[in-house]
Amino acid sequence: MYPANWYGDHAAACSITFDDGTLDQYAVAAPELDVRGIRGTFFVITGYMDQGAWQDGSYIRRLFDWDQARDLAWRGHEVASHTVNHVDLAANPDEAAKQLSQSREMLRDQLPWVCGLSLGWPYWRSSDQAVALAGDLYIAARAGGIQAEQGDWFYGGVNGYSPRDFFRIGARGILSSDKKDDLFPILEEVYSNGGWLVPNFHGVDDGRIARDAVGWEAISLQDFRRILDTLQEHDIWIAPFGTVARYILQRDALEMELASDSNLITVRYSSPLDPAVFDQELTLVLELSEQFRIGQVYESGSGKPRAFTRRPDEAVRNRYLINAPPGDGDLHISLIAYR
């Protein structure tokens, strides 16, 4: 028995992320995610949320407010940090402590039920000092970008199933100039290697929303729909950035012991991670010989039943998936012999 690379034993993972918290993300993009059952991540500039707008260079961009942020969170989306004032922390490393800690505290005050926050680096980059600070405050941070010439912060958005640095997770910035043929190779790469794709949007324009409510490099609603539809055509687990990061960290920290007695398998699993923060279910894979099938799975102590599914597999006929609660626990798996 072993943990699946991805929840539900999907072939790859994807996190739809948005930067800055502009109003179009709440009014246009989030409803498109909702109708598809997709939950995304919204990295917000916390210092400007109460002001309702952000001076982005020569542009004033309207932002969604804290009430709308809470609405997104209650709907299952992730609302996370994009620092207090969108400072380039690669160029201003001395600002890191304020930008990271104050943003985290604002989010905790406004969304007190959320345990463990993630971070999106402004301009997709950071410094070693900022990364060290972020490790004490957040569970993971998204970096990445568009062009390779910017240096070692560029990862292209294609991450393996165990990223080497959880505070420089690669992203792929989606621009208004991107064509369908530009994005397909990235999708195919992450799908073929079983990795984690992190597209990064800033704006989605439906042609009706006010110009000052649209984010930087906005793509059309039609193109946004095409991207989502294409992702859902593949065997990809689409979940918020923090959710996928939790799954990976919990999966890689999991320890399991198996014991079998006649037609019963007992699985004892444990993790050093705090289940109040790392609260994502893990998908466990059990491969049985052709003589047996699962009859029931239940938790030790409470006797609570756990759902399981049999997944068709050409190589292994009896391949079962069981979603285990976070933290430490015991599962009992009763087997039934085929006759």
XYZ file of C-alpha atoms in Angstrom:
339
model
C 0.000 0.000 0.000
C 1.267 3.472 -0.819
C 0.025 7.067 -1.168
C -0.970 8.128 -4.671
C 1.064 10.914 -6.205
C -2.124 12.983 -6.442
C -5.490 13.017 -4.721
C -7.873 10.639 -6.437
C -4.872 9.015 -8.143
C -5.098 11.502 -11.006
C -2.272 11.562 -13.541
C -1.224 15.162 -12.769
C -2.249 18.240 -10.763
C -3.090 21.842 -11.607
C -3.719 24.974 -9.543
C -5.481 27.942 -11.153
C -4.024 31.085 -9.568
C -4.851 34.793 -9.805
C -2.759 37.754 -8.685
C -3.652 41.149 -7.202
C -7.345 40.626 -6.337
C -8.862 42.794 -9.077
C -12.641 42.956 -9.245
C -12.894 41.018 -12.521
C -11.510 37.973 -10.757
C -14.446 37.961 -8.352
C -17.122 39.029 -10.831
C -16.028 37.182 -13.996
C -13.422 34.476 -13.315
C -14.715 32.943 -10.070
C -18.236 32.232 -11.424
C -16.654 30.390 -14.368
C -14.710 28.244 -11.938
C -17.805 27.621 -9.809
C -19.966 26.303 -12.651
C -17.249 23.734 -13.418
C -16.713 22.716 -9.806
C -13.170 24.138 -9.893
C -11.678 25.959 -6.916
C -8.885 28.469 -7.499
C -6.392 30.556 -5.550
C -6.614 34.349 -5.301
C -3.406 36.051 -4.135
C -4.552 39.429 -2.789
C -2.641 42.631 -1.974
C -3.884 42.949 1.585
C -2.823 46.546 2.243
C -5.151 47.915 -0.444
C -8.232 45.775 0.175
C -9.919 48.359 2.426
C -9.149 51.150 -0.053
C -10.881 49.336 -2.891
C -8.188 50.147 -5.466
C -4.491 49.819 -6.214
C -2.211 52.178 -8.116
C -0.448 49.783 -10.492
C 2.093 52.028 -12.198
C 0.053 54.423 -14.294
C -3.145 52.368 -13.861
C -5.692 52.400 -11.058
C -7.156 48.926 -10.639
C -10.272 48.280 -8.591
C -10.058 45.387 -6.132
C -12.637 43.131 -4.561
C -13.174 43.767 -0.844
C -12.878 41.648 2.277
C -16.558 40.673 2.245
C -16.094 39.348 -1.279
C -12.863 37.638 -0.245
C -14.716 35.861 2.551
C -17.423 34.877 0.084
C -14.780 33.301 -2.158
C -13.309 31.426 0.795
C -16.699 30.106 1.903
C -17.279 28.879 -1.646
C -14.117 26.773 -1.349
C -11.616 29.029 -3.091
C -8.289 29.898 -1.508
C -7.600 33.531 -0.591
C -3.891 33.937 0.018
C -1.130 36.531 0.341
C 0.396 38.674 -2.388
C 2.106 40.785 0.327
C 0.868 44.082 1.787
C 1.830 46.505 -1.000
C 3.030 44.368 -3.928
C 6.691 45.190 -3.300
C 9.384 43.540 -5.433
C 11.175 41.665 -2.661
C 14.050 40.644 -4.926
C 14.934 44.338 -5.292
C 13.852 45.311 -1.752
C 14.841 42.432 0.562
C 14.697 44.643 3.667
C 10.940 45.031 3.122
C 10.335 41.294 3.359
C 9.647 41.024 7.101
C 6.938 43.705 7.027
C 5.373 42.640 3.739
C 5.152 38.964 4.649
C 4.204 39.122 8.322
C 1.663 41.959 8.116
C -0.079 40.425 5.118
C -0.372 37.130 6.941
C -1.842 38.822 10.005
C -4.414 40.720 7.924
C -5.533 37.501 6.277
C -5.783 35.732 9.623
C -7.877 38.580 11.015
C -10.239 38.595 8.034
C -10.414 34.818 7.488
C -9.850 33.427 10.985
C -11.040 29.917 10.144
C -8.266 29.405 7.574
C -5.282 27.546 9.052
C -2.046 27.721 7.112
C -1.701 30.292 4.357
C 0.168 30.311 1.072
C 1.956 33.146 -0.702
C 2.392 34.411 -4.244
C 5.582 36.433 -4.781
C 4.996 39.810 -6.469
C 6.652 39.886 -9.901
C 7.208 36.113 -9.472
C 10.497 36.616 -7.639
C 12.003 36.864 -4.183
C 15.345 36.787 -2.376
C 17.009 34.195 -0.190
C 16.224 36.384 2.825
C 12.542 36.605 1.876
C 12.329 32.861 1.239
C 13.781 32.137 4.678
C 11.204 34.416 6.308
C 8.349 32.957 4.286
C 9.243 29.484 5.523
C 8.303 30.529 9.061
C 4.992 32.144 8.072
C 3.494 30.225 5.146
C 3.150 26.626 3.997
C 4.314 27.306 0.418
C 4.978 30.141 -2.036
C 4.430 30.451 -5.773
C 7.152 31.995 -7.921
C 7.682 31.337 -11.636
C 7.149 33.711 -14.507
C 7.189 34.166 -18.249
C 10.720 34.568 -19.601
C 13.887 32.643 -18.842
C 16.184 35.653 -19.009
C 14.984 36.895 -15.621
C 17.217 34.436 -13.812
C 16.798 31.510 -11.476
C 13.300 32.469 -10.326
C 11.928 31.260 -13.654
C 10.527 27.716 -13.656
C 8.009 27.815 -16.472
C 5.081 26.534 -14.455
C 5.947 22.845 -14.798
C 6.749 21.302 -11.421
C 7.453 17.684 -10.639
C 5.284 15.733 -8.221
C 7.783 16.623 -5.433
C 9.073 20.193 -6.035
C 12.609 20.883 -4.866
C 11.717 24.182 -3.151
C 8.224 24.784 -1.740
C 8.858 28.511 -1.559
C 9.782 28.850 -5.220
C 7.031 26.814 -6.844
C 7.033 27.431 -10.586
C 4.159 29.209 -12.336
C 3.347 30.049 -15.928
C 2.071 33.574 -16.409
C -0.851 33.603 -18.864
C -0.753 36.719 -21.074
C -3.282 38.333 -23.389
C -0.894 37.600 -26.283
C -0.752 33.847 -25.582
C -2.111 31.581 -28.257
C -3.597 28.125 -27.849
C -0.528 26.541 -29.445
C 1.707 28.266 -26.864
C -0.025 26.576 -23.952
C -0.549 23.045 -25.225
C 3.138 21.991 -24.967
C 3.186 23.101 -21.324
C 0.053 21.134 -20.543
C 1.353 18.064 -22.313
C 4.688 18.258 -20.502
C 3.136 18.377 -17.050
C 0.625 15.686 -17.955
C 3.232 13.314 -19.356
C 5.558 13.619 -16.359
C 2.810 13.476 -13.726
C 3.695 16.917 -12.403
C 1.986 20.031 -11.079
C 0.966 22.841 -13.438
C 0.393 26.323 -11.968
C -1.118 28.764 -14.501
C -1.124 32.362 -13.288
C -3.823 34.798 -14.457
C -4.211 38.473 -13.640
C -7.373 39.463 -15.466
C -10.373 37.974 -17.273
C -12.413 40.350 -19.431
C -15.998 39.575 -20.427
C -16.328 42.764 -22.508
C -18.849 44.268 -20.102
C -16.971 44.907 -16.881
C -15.509 48.403 -16.306
C -11.970 48.952 -17.617
C -10.595 49.919 -14.209
C -11.899 46.652 -12.736
C -9.829 44.461 -15.082
C -6.431 43.065 -14.117
C -3.101 43.306 -15.926
C -2.719 41.393 -19.202
C -6.345 40.295 -19.104
C -7.416 37.469 -21.375
C -10.896 37.220 -22.845
C -13.579 35.246 -21.069
C -13.820 33.053 -24.158
C -10.115 32.133 -23.950
C -10.401 31.544 -20.211
C -13.250 29.119 -20.823
C -11.226 27.289 -23.459
C -8.303 26.830 -21.059
C -10.569 25.464 -18.322
C -12.353 23.143 -20.734
C -9.027 21.808 -22.031
C -7.746 21.143 -18.522
C -10.896 19.234 -17.632
C -10.507 17.010 -20.685
C -7.410 15.498 -19.045
C -7.031 13.273 -15.982
C -5.875 16.183 -13.818
C -6.642 16.986 -10.191
C -7.507 20.719 -10.208
C -7.297 22.199 -6.708
C -6.139 25.412 -4.986
C -2.423 26.047 -4.694
C -2.353 25.562 -0.912
C -4.393 22.367 -1.140
C -1.987 20.766 -3.606
C 1.010 21.900 -1.549
C -0.538 20.321 1.553
C -1.155 17.075 -0.274
C 2.459 16.834 -1.432
C 3.903 17.682 1.982
C 1.580 15.255 3.758
C 2.184 12.534 1.185
C 5.947 12.800 1.456
C 5.872 12.871 5.279
C 3.503 9.900 5.654
C 4.688 6.780 7.459
C 2.719 3.526 7.190
C 2.773 0.089 8.775
C 0.690 -2.793 7.439
C -0.401 -5.929 9.244
C -2.573 -8.692 7.821
C -4.533 -11.439 9.536
C -6.562 -13.803 7.434
C -9.052 -11.580 5.583
C -8.214 -8.348 7.395
C -5.532 -5.748 6.636
C -4.733 -3.107 9.248
C -3.002 0.067 8.099
C -1.435 2.302 10.718
C -0.320 5.661 9.389
C 1.241 8.699 11.020
C 2.642 12.101 10.145
C 4.753 14.663 12.011
C 2.724 17.501 10.444
C 0.046 19.398 12.379
C -3.350 18.076 11.187
C -4.981 21.413 12.076
C -2.948 22.983 9.259
C -2.221 19.984 7.038
C -5.802 18.800 6.815
C -5.952 17.376 3.286
C -7.142 13.800 2.833
C -4.596 11.486 1.227
C -5.448 8.885 -1.386
C -3.964 5.504 -0.539
C -3.538 2.827 -3.189
C -3.990 -0.843 -2.360
C -3.181 -3.511 -4.952
C -4.685 -6.928 -4.258
C -4.222 -10.297 -5.839
C -7.005 -11.510 -8.105
C -8.314 -13.819 -5.363
C -9.598 -10.952 -3.199
C -11.671 -7.814 -3.265
C -12.357 -5.207 -0.569
C -15.500 -5.716 1.451
C -15.314 -2.750 3.808
C -12.922 -0.062 5.047
C -13.437 1.496 8.446
C -11.547 3.601 10.968
C -10.225 2.004 14.131
C -11.918 3.099 17.337
C -14.867 4.980 15.851
C -15.735 2.256 13.374
C -16.570 4.987 10.873
C -16.703 3.565 7.347
C -14.436 5.028 4.666
C -15.321 5.122 1.006
C -13.189 3.223 -1.475
C -13.200 2.801 -5.224
C -11.811 0.220 -7.581
C -9.809 1.844 -10.354
C -9.395 0.005 -13.644
C -5.757 -0.638 -14.399
C -4.358 -2.741 -17.237
C -1.372 -3.843 -15.176
C -3.149 -4.479 -11.847
C -6.672 -5.849 -11.962
C -7.544 -5.207 -8.321
C -6.375 -1.647 -7.680
C -8.288 0.167 -4.952
C -8.260 3.794 -3.819
C -8.987 4.784 -0.216
C -9.054 8.374 1.039
C -7.511 8.529 4.520
C -8.155 11.318 7.043
C -5.204 13.620 7.848
C -2.976 13.124 10.859
C -2.481 9.767 12.565
C -4.878 6.857 12.366
C -5.646 3.222 11.770
C -7.713 1.764 8.955
C -9.122 -1.746 8.889
C -9.706 -3.266 5.468
C -11.805 -6.417 5.307
C -11.273 -8.664 2.300
C -13.648 -10.999 0.542
C -12.321 -13.961 -1.395
C -13.597 -14.463 -4.916
C -15.263 -17.834 -5.485
